[in-house]
Coordinates of C-alpha atoms in Angstrom, one line a residue:
Chain A
M1 CA 128.3 99.3 115.3
S2 CA 124.8 99.8 114.0
R3 CA 124.2 99.6 110.3
I4 CA 123.8 102.8 108.2
A5 CA 121.6 103.0 105.1
Y6 CA 121.3 105.7 102.5
V7 CA 117.6 106.6 102.0
N8 CA 116.5 109.4 99.7
G9 CA 119.4 111.8 100.3
R10 CA 120.3 110.9 103.9
Y11 CA 122.5 108.4 105.7
V12 CA 120.5 107.0 108.6
P13 CA 120.7 104.3 111.2
F14 CA 119.0 101.1 110.0
A15 CA 116.2 101.5 112.6
R16 CA 115.2 104.7 110.8
A17 CA 115.9 103.4 107.2
M18 CA 112.3 103.3 106.0
V19 CA 110.1 104.0 103.0
G20 CA 106.5 105.1 102.9
V21 CA 103.7 102.5 102.8
E22 CA 102.6 104.0 99.4
D23 CA 106.0 103.6 97.9
R24 CA 105.4 101.9 94.6
G25 CA 108.3 99.5 95.3
F26 CA 106.3 98.2 98.3
Q27 CA 102.8 98.2 96.7
F28 CA 103.6 97.2 93.1
A29 CA 107.2 95.9 92.9
D30 CA 107.6 98.9 90.6
G31 CA 111.3 99.1 91.2
V32 CA 114.7 97.8 90.1
Y33 CA 117.9 96.9 92.0
E34 CA 121.6 96.0 91.7
V35 CA 124.0 94.1 94.0
C36 CA 127.7 94.6 93.8
A37 CA 130.4 92.6 95.6
I38 CA 132.9 94.5 97.8
R39 CA 136.4 93.0 98.1
G40 CA 139.1 94.7 100.1
G41 CA 136.7 97.6 100.6
A42 CA 136.4 98.2 96.8
L43 CA 133.3 97.8 94.6
I44 CA 133.7 95.0 92.0
D45 CA 132.4 95.7 88.5
E46 CA 130.8 98.9 89.6
A47 CA 130.5 100.3 86.0
P48 CA 128.6 97.5 84.4
H49 CA 126.3 97.2 87.4
L50 CA 125.5 100.9 87.1
A51 CA 125.0 100.5 83.3
R52 CA 122.6 97.7 83.9
L53 CA 120.7 99.7 86.4
E54 CA 120.4 102.5 83.9
R55 CA 119.1 100.0 81.3
S56 CA 116.5 98.6 83.8
L57 CA 115.3 102.1 84.6
G58 CA 115.1 102.9 80.9
E59 CA 113.1 99.8 80.0
L60 CA 110.5 100.8 82.7
R61 CA 110.7 104.5 81.8
M62 CA 111.6 105.2 85.4
R63 CA 113.6 108.3 86.3
A64 CA 117.1 107.9 87.7
P65 CA 117.1 109.5 91.2
V66 CA 120.7 110.7 90.8
G67 CA 123.3 110.5 88.1
S68 CA 125.5 107.4 87.7
W69 CA 128.6 109.2 89.0
Q70 CA 126.7 110.4 92.1
L71 CA 125.2 106.9 92.7
G72 CA 128.7 105.4 92.6
H73 CA 129.8 107.9 95.2
I74 CA 126.8 107.0 97.4
M75 CA 127.5 103.3 97.1
R76 CA 131.1 103.8 98.1
E77 CA 130.2 106.1 101.0
T78 CA 127.6 103.6 102.3
V79 CA 130.4 100.9 102.2
R80 CA 132.7 103.2 104.0
L81 CA 130.2 104.2 106.7
N82 CA 129.5 100.6 107.4
R83 CA 133.2 99.7 107.4
V84 CA 132.6 96.8 105.0
R85 CA 135.8 95.3 103.6
E86 CA 134.3 92.1 102.2
G87 CA 130.6 92.1 101.4
L88 CA 127.8 93.4 99.3
V89 CA 126.3 96.7 98.4
Y90 CA 122.6 96.8 97.5
V91 CA 121.0 99.6 95.5
Q92 CA 117.2 99.8 95.0
V93 CA 115.3 102.5 92.9
T94 CA 111.5 102.7 92.8
R95 CA 109.1 104.9 91.0
G96 CA 108.5 106.7 94.2
V97 CA 105.6 107.4 96.6
A98 CA 102.2 108.1 95.1
R99 CA 98.6 107.6 95.9
R100 CA 97.9 103.9 94.9
D101 CA 97.0 103.6 91.2
H102 CA 98.5 101.1 88.8
G103 CA 99.4 103.6 86.1
F104 CA 102.5 105.7 86.3
P105 CA 102.2 108.6 88.7
A106 CA 102.9 112.2 87.5
V107 CA 106.5 112.7 86.3
S108 CA 107.1 115.1 89.2
V109 CA 107.1 112.2 91.7
K110 CA 110.6 111.7 93.0
P111 CA 112.0 108.2 92.6
T112 CA 113.0 106.4 95.8
L113 CA 116.7 105.5 96.3
V114 CA 117.9 103.1 98.9
V115 CA 121.5 101.9 99.3
T116 CA 122.7 99.4 102.0
A117 CA 125.9 97.5 102.5
R118 CA 126.8 94.5 104.6
T119 CA 129.6 92.2 105.4
L120 CA 129.6 88.7 103.8
D121 CA 131.6 85.7 104.7
F122 CA 133.4 84.8 101.5
A123 CA 135.1 81.9 103.2
R124 CA 131.7 80.1 103.0
Y125 CA 131.8 80.4 99.2
A126 CA 135.4 79.1 99.1
A127 CA 134.2 76.0 101.0
L128 CA 131.3 75.6 98.5
A129 CA 133.7 76.0 95.6
G130 CA 135.7 73.1 97.0
K131 CA 133.0 70.6 97.1
G132 CA 130.4 72.0 94.6
I133 CA 126.7 72.8 95.1
A134 CA 123.4 71.1 94.3
V135 CA 120.8 72.5 92.0
V136 CA 117.2 71.5 91.5
T137 CA 115.2 72.4 88.4
R138 CA 111.8 74.1 88.6
P139 CA 109.2 75.1 86.0
E140 CA 109.8 78.7 84.8
A141 CA 107.2 80.7 86.6
R142 CA 108.4 84.3 86.2
W143 CA 107.2 87.1 84.1
A144 CA 108.0 87.8 80.5
R145 CA 110.7 90.4 81.1
C146 CA 113.4 88.8 83.3
D147 CA 116.0 90.9 81.4
I148 CA 114.8 93.8 83.6
K149 CA 116.3 93.5 87.1
S150 CA 113.0 94.3 88.9
T151 CA 112.1 93.6 92.5
G152 CA 109.2 91.4 91.4
L153 CA 111.1 88.5 92.9
L154 CA 108.4 86.4 94.4
P155 CA 108.8 83.5 92.0
N156 CA 112.5 83.6 92.7
V157 CA 111.9 83.5 96.4
L158 CA 109.6 80.4 96.1
A159 CA 112.1 78.6 93.8
K160 CA 115.1 79.4 96.1
Q161 CA 113.1 78.2 99.1
A162 CA 112.1 75.0 97.3
A163 CA 115.8 74.5 96.5
R164 CA 116.8 74.9 100.1
E165 CA 114.1 72.5 101.3
A166 CA 115.5 69.9 98.8
G167 CA 119.0 70.4 100.3
A168 CA 120.1 72.4 97.2
F169 CA 121.8 75.8 96.9
E170 CA 120.0 77.0 93.8
A171 CA 117.0 76.4 91.6
W172 CA 117.3 76.5 87.8
F173 CA 114.2 77.5 85.9
V174 CA 113.1 75.4 83.0
D175 CA 111.1 77.0 80.2
R176 CA 108.1 75.3 78.4
D177 CA 110.5 73.8 75.8
G178 CA 112.6 72.1 78.4
F179 CA 115.5 74.5 78.3
I180 CA 117.1 76.1 81.4
T181 CA 116.7 79.8 81.5
E182 CA 118.7 80.7 84.6
G183 CA 118.9 80.3 88.3
A184 CA 116.7 82.1 90.9
S185 CA 119.6 84.5 91.5
T186 CA 122.4 83.3 89.3
T187 CA 123.4 82.5 85.7
A188 CA 123.4 78.8 84.6
W189 CA 126.3 77.2 82.7
I190 CA 127.3 73.7 81.6
V191 CA 130.3 72.2 79.8
D192 CA 128.3 69.9 77.6
A193 CA 129.1 66.4 76.4
N194 CA 131.2 67.8 73.6
G195 CA 133.3 70.0 75.9
V196 CA 131.5 73.2 74.8
L197 CA 130.8 75.8 77.4
R198 CA 127.1 76.6 77.1
T199 CA 124.9 79.4 78.5
R200 CA 121.7 80.8 77.2
A201 CA 121.9 83.7 74.7
L202 CA 120.6 87.0 76.1
D203 CA 116.9 87.4 75.6
H204 CA 113.9 88.5 77.6
A205 CA 113.9 85.3 79.6
I206 CA 117.1 86.0 81.5
L207 CA 119.0 88.8 83.2
P208 CA 122.1 90.0 81.3
G209 CA 124.4 88.8 84.0
V210 CA 127.3 91.2 84.8
T211 CA 129.5 88.3 85.9
R212 CA 128.3 86.3 82.8
A213 CA 129.6 89.2 80.6
E214 CA 132.9 89.2 82.5
I215 CA 133.4 85.5 82.0
V216 CA 132.8 85.4 78.2
P217 CA 136.2 86.8 77.3
F218 CA 138.0 84.2 79.5
C219 CA 136.9 81.4 77.2
R220 CA 139.3 82.4 74.4
Q221 CA 142.0 82.9 77.0
L222 CA 141.5 79.4 78.3
G223 CA 141.0 77.9 74.8
V224 CA 137.4 76.8 75.7
E225 CA 134.8 76.9 73.0
L226 CA 131.8 79.0 74.1
S227 CA 128.3 78.6 72.6
E228 CA 125.6 81.0 73.8
R229 CA 122.8 78.5 73.2
A230 CA 120.3 77.3 75.7
F231 CA 120.7 73.8 77.1
S232 CA 118.0 71.4 78.1
V233 CA 117.5 69.4 81.3
E234 CA 118.5 66.3 79.3
E235 CA 121.8 67.9 78.3
T236 CA 122.6 68.6 81.9
R237 CA 122.5 64.8 82.4
T238 CA 125.4 64.2 80.1
A239 CA 127.3 67.5 80.9
R240 CA 130.9 67.2 81.9
E241 CA 130.7 70.2 84.2
A242 CA 128.2 72.8 85.4
F243 CA 128.4 76.0 87.3
I244 CA 126.6 79.1 88.4
S245 CA 127.8 82.7 88.3
A246 CA 126.7 85.8 90.2
A247 CA 128.2 89.0 91.5
S248 CA 128.3 87.9 95.1
F249 CA 130.6 84.9 94.6
G250 CA 131.8 84.9 91.0
V251 CA 131.6 81.2 90.1
L252 CA 130.4 78.1 92.0
P253 CA 130.7 74.6 90.6
V254 CA 127.5 72.6 90.4
T255 CA 128.0 68.9 91.2
R256 CA 124.4 67.6 91.4
I257 CA 121.4 68.5 89.4
D258 CA 118.1 67.1 90.6
G259 CA 120.0 64.5 92.5
N260 CA 122.1 63.4 89.6
A261 CA 125.9 63.7 89.7
V262 CA 127.3 66.1 87.1
G263 CA 130.2 64.4 85.3
D264 CA 132.2 62.5 87.9
G265 CA 130.4 64.4 90.7
K266 CA 133.4 66.6 91.4
P267 CA 133.9 70.3 90.7
G268 CA 135.0 70.7 87.1
L269 CA 138.4 71.8 85.9
I270 CA 137.2 74.4 83.4
T271 CA 134.9 75.8 86.1
A272 CA 137.8 76.1 88.5
K273 CA 139.9 77.9 85.9
I274 CA 137.1 80.4 85.1
G275 CA 136.5 81.0 88.8
K276 CA 140.2 81.6 89.4
L277 CA 140.5 83.9 86.4
Y278 CA 137.4 85.8 87.5
W279 CA 138.8 86.8 90.9
S280 CA 142.4 87.3 89.8
S281 CA 141.2 89.8 87.2
R282 CA 139.1 91.8 89.7
Chain B
M1 CA 92.4 116.1 107.9
S2 CA 95.6 114.2 107.5
R3 CA 95.3 110.5 106.6
I4 CA 95.9 107.8 109.1
A5 CA 97.3 104.4 108.4
Y6 CA 97.6 101.3 110.4
V7 CA 101.1 99.9 110.4
N8 CA 102.1 96.9 112.5
G9 CA 99.9 97.5 115.5
R10 CA 99.7 101.3 115.5
Y11 CA 97.5 103.9 113.8
V12 CA 99.8 106.6 112.6
P13 CA 99.7 109.8 110.5
F14 CA 100.5 109.0 106.8
A15 CA 103.9 110.9 107.1
R16 CA 105.0 108.3 109.6
A17 CA 103.4 105.3 107.9
M18 CA 106.5 103.6 106.9
V19 CA 108.1 100.1 106.6
G20 CA 111.8 99.1 106.8
V21 CA 113.9 99.1 103.7
E22 CA 114.5 95.4 104.3
D23 CA 110.8 94.6 104.4
R24 CA 110.4 91.7 102.0
G25 CA 107.5 93.4 100.5
F26 CA 109.8 96.2 99.3
Q27 CA 112.8 94.0 98.3
F28 CA 111.1 90.9 96.9
A29 CA 107.4 91.6 96.3
D30 CA 107.0 88.9 99.0
G31 CA 103.6 90.1 100.0
V32 CA 99.9 89.9 99.3
Y33 CA 97.0 92.4 99.4
E34 CA 93.3 93.0 99.2
V35 CA 91.2 96.0 98.3
C36 CA 87.5 96.4 99.6
A37 CA 85.0 99.0 98.6
I38 CA 83.4 101.2 101.3
R39 CA 79.9 102.3 100.7
G40 CA 78.0 104.3 103.3
G41 CA 80.9 103.8 105.6
A42 CA 80.5 100.0 105.4
L43 CA 82.9 97.4 104.0
I44 CA 81.6 95.6 100.9
D45 CA 82.2 91.8 100.7
E46 CA 84.5 91.9 103.7
A47 CA 84.2 88.1 104.4
P48 CA 85.2 86.9 100.9
H49 CA 88.1 89.4 100.7
L50 CA 89.4 88.2 104.1
A51 CA 89.0 84.6 102.9
R52 CA 90.9 85.2 99.7
L53 CA 93.7 87.0 101.7
E54 CA 93.9 83.9 103.9
R55 CA 94.2 81.7 100.8
S56 CA 97.0 83.9 99.3
L57 CA 98.9 83.7 102.6
G58 CA 98.4 79.9 102.7
E59 CA 99.7 79.5 99.1
L60 CA 102.8 81.4 100.0
R61 CA 103.2 79.8 103.4
M62 CA 103.1 83.2 104.9
R63 CA 101.9 83.7 108.5
A64 CA 98.8 85.9 109.1
P65 CA 99.8 88.9 111.2
V66 CA 96.5 88.8 113.1
G67 CA 93.4 86.7 113.0
S68 CA 90.6 87.4 110.4
W69 CA 88.3 88.8 113.0
Q70 CA 90.9 91.2 114.3
L71 CA 91.9 92.2 110.7
G72 CA 88.2 93.1 110.0
H73 CA 88.2 95.2 113.1
I74 CA 91.4 97.0 112.0
M75 CA 90.0 97.7 108.5
R76 CA 86.8 99.2 109.9
E77 CA 88.8 101.2 112.5
T78 CA 91.0 102.6 109.7
V79 CA 87.9 103.5 107.7
R80 CA 86.4 105.2 110.7
L81 CA 89.6 107.2 111.7
N82 CA 89.8 108.5 108.1
R83 CA 86.1 109.3 108.0
V84 CA 85.7 107.5 104.7
R85 CA 82.0 107.0 103.7
E86 CA 82.6 106.1 100.0
G87 CA 86.0 104.7 99.1
L88 CA 88.4 101.9 99.4
V89 CA 90.3 100.1 102.2
Y90 CA 93.7 98.6 101.3
V91 CA 95.3 95.7 103.2
Q92 CA 98.8 94.5 102.6
V93 CA 100.7 91.7 104.4
T94 CA 104.3 90.9 103.8
R95 CA 106.7 88.2 105.1
G96 CA 108.2 90.8 107.3
V97 CA 111.6 92.5 107.7
A98 CA 114.7 90.3 107.5
R99 CA 118.3 90.5 106.2
R100 CA 118.1 90.3 102.5
D101 CA 118.1 86.6 101.3
H102 CA 115.8 85.0 98.7
G103 CA 114.7 82.1 100.9
F104 CA 112.2 82.4 103.6
P105 CA 113.5 84.0 106.8
A106 CA 113.2 82.2 110.2
V107 CA 109.6 81.6 111.2
S108 CA 110.0 83.9 114.1
V109 CA 110.0 87.0 111.8
K110 CA 106.8 89.0 112.3
P111 CA 104.8 89.6 109.1
T112 CA 104.2 93.2 108.2
L113 CA 100.6 94.5 108.2
V114 CA 99.6 97.8 106.6
V115 CA 96.0 99.0 106.3
T116 CA 95.0 102.3 104.6
A117 CA 91.7 103.8 103.6
R118 CA 90.7 106.6 101.2
T119 CA 87.8 108.3 99.7
L120 CA 86.9 107.5 96.1
D121 CA 84.7 109.4 93.7
F122 CA 82.1 106.8 92.7
A123 CA 80.3 109.4 90.6
R124 CA 83.2 109.0 88.1
Y125 CA 82.3 105.3 87.7
A126 CA 78.7 106.1 87.3
A127 CA 79.6 108.3 84.4
L128 CA 81.8 105.6 82.9
A129 CA 79.0 103.1 83.3
G130 CA 76.8 105.3 81.2
K131 CA 79.1 105.5 78.2
G132 CA 81.3 102.4 78.6
I133 CA 85.0 102.1 78.7
A134 CA 87.7 101.1 76.1
V135 CA 90.0 98.1 76.6
V136 CA 93.2 97.2 74.8
T137 CA 94.7 93.7 74.6
R138 CA 98.3 93.0 75.6
P139 CA 100.3 89.7 75.6
E140 CA 100.1 88.0 78.9
A141 CA 103.4 88.8 80.6
R142 CA 102.8 87.9 84.2
W143 CA 104.0 85.1 86.3
A144 CA 102.5 81.6 86.5
R145 CA 100.5 82.1 89.7
C146 CA 98.2 85.0 89.1
D147 CA 95.6 83.2 91.4
I148 CA 97.7 84.5 94.3
K149 CA 97.0 88.2 94.9
S150 CA 100.6 89.2 95.3
T151 CA 102.1 92.6 95.2
G152 CA 104.3 91.5 92.2
L153 CA 102.3 93.9 90.0
L154 CA 104.9 95.4 87.7
P155 CA 103.5 93.7 84.5
N156 CA 100.0 95.0 85.6
V157 CA 101.5 98.5 86.0
L158 CA 103.0 98.4 82.6
A159 CA 99.8 97.1 81.0
K160 CA 97.6 99.6 82.7
Q161 CA 100.0 102.4 81.7
A162 CA 99.9 101.1 78.1
A163 CA 96.1 101.1 78.2
R164 CA 96.0 104.7 79.4
E165 CA 98.4 105.9 76.7
A166 CA 96.1 104.3 74.2
G167 CA 93.2 106.2 75.6
A168 CA 91.8 103.0 77.2
F169 CA 90.7 102.3 80.8
E170 CA 91.9 98.7 81.1
A171 CA 94.3 96.2 79.4
W172 CA 93.2 92.6 78.9
F173 CA 96.0 90.1 78.9
V174 CA 96.0 87.5 76.1
D175 CA 97.7 84.1 76.7
R176 CA 99.8 82.2 74.2
D177 CA 96.8 80.5 72.8
G178 CA 95.0 83.7 72.0
F179 CA 92.6 83.6 75.0
I180 CA 91.9 86.5 77.4
T181 CA 93.1 85.8 80.9
E182 CA 91.9 88.9 82.7
G183 CA 92.4 92.6 83.0
A184 CA 95.4 94.3 84.7
S185 CA 93.2 94.9 87.8
T186 CA 89.8 93.5 86.8
T187 CA 88.0 90.4 85.6
A188 CA 87.1 90.1 81.9
W189 CA 83.6 89.1 80.6
I190 CA 81.8 89.0 77.3
V191 CA 78.3 88.1 76.2
D192 CA 79.3 86.1 73.1
A193 CA 77.7 85.9 69.7
N194 CA 75.3 83.2 71.0
G195 CA 74.2 85.4 74.0
V196 CA 76.2 83.3 76.4
L197 CA 77.9 85.1 79.3
R198 CA 81.6 84.0 79.3
T199 CA 84.4 84.4 81.7
R200 CA 87.5 82.3 82.1
A201 CA 87.2 79.3 84.5
L202 CA 89.4 79.8 87.6
D203 CA 92.9 78.5 87.1
H204 CA 96.4 79.7 88.0
A205 CA 96.2 82.3 85.2
I206 CA 93.6 84.5 86.9
L207 CA 92.7 85.9 90.3
P208 CA 89.6 84.3 91.8
G209 CA 87.7 87.6 91.7
V210 CA 85.5 88.3 94.7
T211 CA 83.1 90.4 92.5
R212 CA 83.2 87.7 89.9
A213 CA 82.0 85.1 92.5
E214 CA 79.2 87.5 93.6
I215 CA 78.1 87.9 90.0
V216 CA 77.8 84.2 89.1
P217 CA 74.5 83.6 91.0
F218 CA 72.9 86.6 89.3
C219 CA 72.9 84.8 86.0
R220 CA 70.2 82.3 87.0
Q221 CA 68.2 85.1 88.5
L222 CA 68.4 87.1 85.2
G223 CA 67.9 84.0 83.0
V224 CA 71.3 84.5 81.4
E225 CA 73.3 81.4 80.4
L226 CA 76.8 81.5 82.0
S227 CA 79.7 79.5 80.6
E228 CA 83.0 79.6 82.6
R229 CA 85.1 79.1 79.5
A230 CA 87.9 81.4 78.2
F231 CA 87.1 83.5 75.2
S232 CA 89.5 84.5 72.4
V233 CA 90.4 87.9 71.0
E234 CA 88.5 86.8 67.9
E235 CA 85.4 86.1 70.0
T236 CA 85.5 89.6 71.4
R237 CA 85.0 90.9 67.8
T238 CA 81.6 89.2 67.5
A239 CA 80.6 89.6 71.1
R240 CA 77.3 91.3 71.8
E241 CA 78.5 92.9 75.1
A242 CA 81.6 93.0 77.2
F243 CA 82.3 94.2 80.7
I244 CA 84.9 94.2 83.5
S245 CA 84.3 93.6 87.2
A246 CA 86.2 94.6 90.3
A247 CA 85.6 95.4 93.9
S248 CA 86.1 99.1 93.5
F249 CA 83.3 99.7 91.0
G250 CA 81.4 96.5 90.6
V251 CA 80.7 96.3 86.9
L252 CA 81.7 98.6 84.0
P253 CA 80.6 98.1 80.4
V254 CA 83.3 97.7 77.7
T255 CA 82.3 99.3 74.5
R256 CA 85.6 99.2 72.6
I257 CA 88.2 96.5 72.4
D258 CA 91.4 97.4 70.5
G259 CA 89.5 100.2 68.8
N260 CA 86.7 98.0 67.6
A261 CA 83.1 98.6 68.8
V262 CA 81.6 95.9 70.9
G263 CA 78.1 95.0 69.6
D264 CA 76.4 98.3 68.7
G265 CA 79.1 100.2 70.6
K266 CA 76.8 101.0 73.5
P267 CA 76.8 99.6 77.0
G268 CA 75.0 96.2 76.9
L269 CA 71.6 95.4 78.6
I270 CA 72.8 92.3 80.4
T271 CA 75.8 94.2 81.6
A272 CA 73.6 97.0 83.0
K273 CA 71.3 94.4 84.7
I274 CA 74.2 92.7 86.4
G275 CA 75.7 95.9 87.5
K276 CA 72.4 97.1 89.0
L277 CA 71.9 93.7 90.7
Y278 CA 75.4 93.8 92.1
W279 CA 75.0 97.1 93.9
S280 CA 71.4 96.6 94.9
S281 CA 72.4 93.3 96.7
R282 CA 75.3 94.9 98.6

């Protein structure tokens, strides 16, 4: 079966799923996106993803191409047409097609909307959850508004590639003060030397992770103390556990950071409990 | 006459000038570009623009879609087909189309190449050169590798838009130490209180401007002392002159910065001489 994509009002075969060369997403990274997991054919955390998309659009003063309700419908229809049971749905909105010029085009320009869906092998993540993943740290190189989920992802691309070449799954960015901001495409967490679960407080340096927000309430349930406070590279060296979170896989334990074992080098217990709770509550 | 664009080996009408929705330029800003001026039907500074494109590609370990000689030919052919005598030619290269994944795709993926050309009203710039333009300063918000001419231009878009809304032509980014890096799409220069021409030395914070490099040798010719040393916002307040440079217009005098007059508020003499020398030497 050939893949189907939604592009500006039409469901088309992938070979015809195209945007103009003067699309501002293509020429300026003047666009935003969301990725939702699909489990058993259903969208996971659809509402918070749509809410975040709306926030990103608002921060960039970009028009929504369709209402949230309609966008949800398009996402589900794209999933259905591609017969995806387990996978991801991808939504991208750009400021539309206009004669190239840095400033915003006239308000009458129609924003571009693209939705795609694809199958993902979640068994791969289950295997990674069993043994843990490796992370490398990289200097923070991104722009000042990482809270906006924009398609300006080149620094993320370079960091992810550097991680892979180092045999790692993810790269964690480190700010000028030595604190982890987040991963190239994931939220960063540790259980520190005092047993406190740590993740950076929301600011302009990190994306307000949807999975992050879903995890927060689990802490009370599990009796784990949570502190939304950035942690340093040094603190990762004495951490008992570490993990990453993202919409695509929920939670994955981190067992090596820059080649150093985290805790006893095995996936942590709190990590496992949070991961389990995350999927059981979906 | 409808516009013609070159897209991946073919010259096509603009309505059919499209790229796939999984083009990495569209999804990740994983692409680079160049803009050359066209005067009298001829490309201005073609060689240094092609050299910089090659450098950008190298920094991102991106394959060149065609050789430099062939790209020059495509650019000139695009100009010819669009019958542009006075205008711009735009070249964009991306890492190609691949299933969405942050890391680099397999080396076998063909890079995307798009070339467009359009007429530009240079008389508009002549008018601006006569009265000078206004600049506003904005906190530097871009990524750590602005020396790479990538399409990750969202912070530039936002700064340019902010400038326009403030009635200005350009925004100058200011780094954490209070020094100007460069404009949203131009190089920043002042003639300081001591009569020294100042522009930031090349580093990762600024694009190595082609027009900047062309201007440097004029200084000796004009007997102007040049110091490649960043200048602060405070130094702009006592500057005798200020200007911006870019491929599209050469040089434009800056007569207001954040609402304050530069020097006597009129376009500067050294600025005018450099601008004249730039075009007379093309």
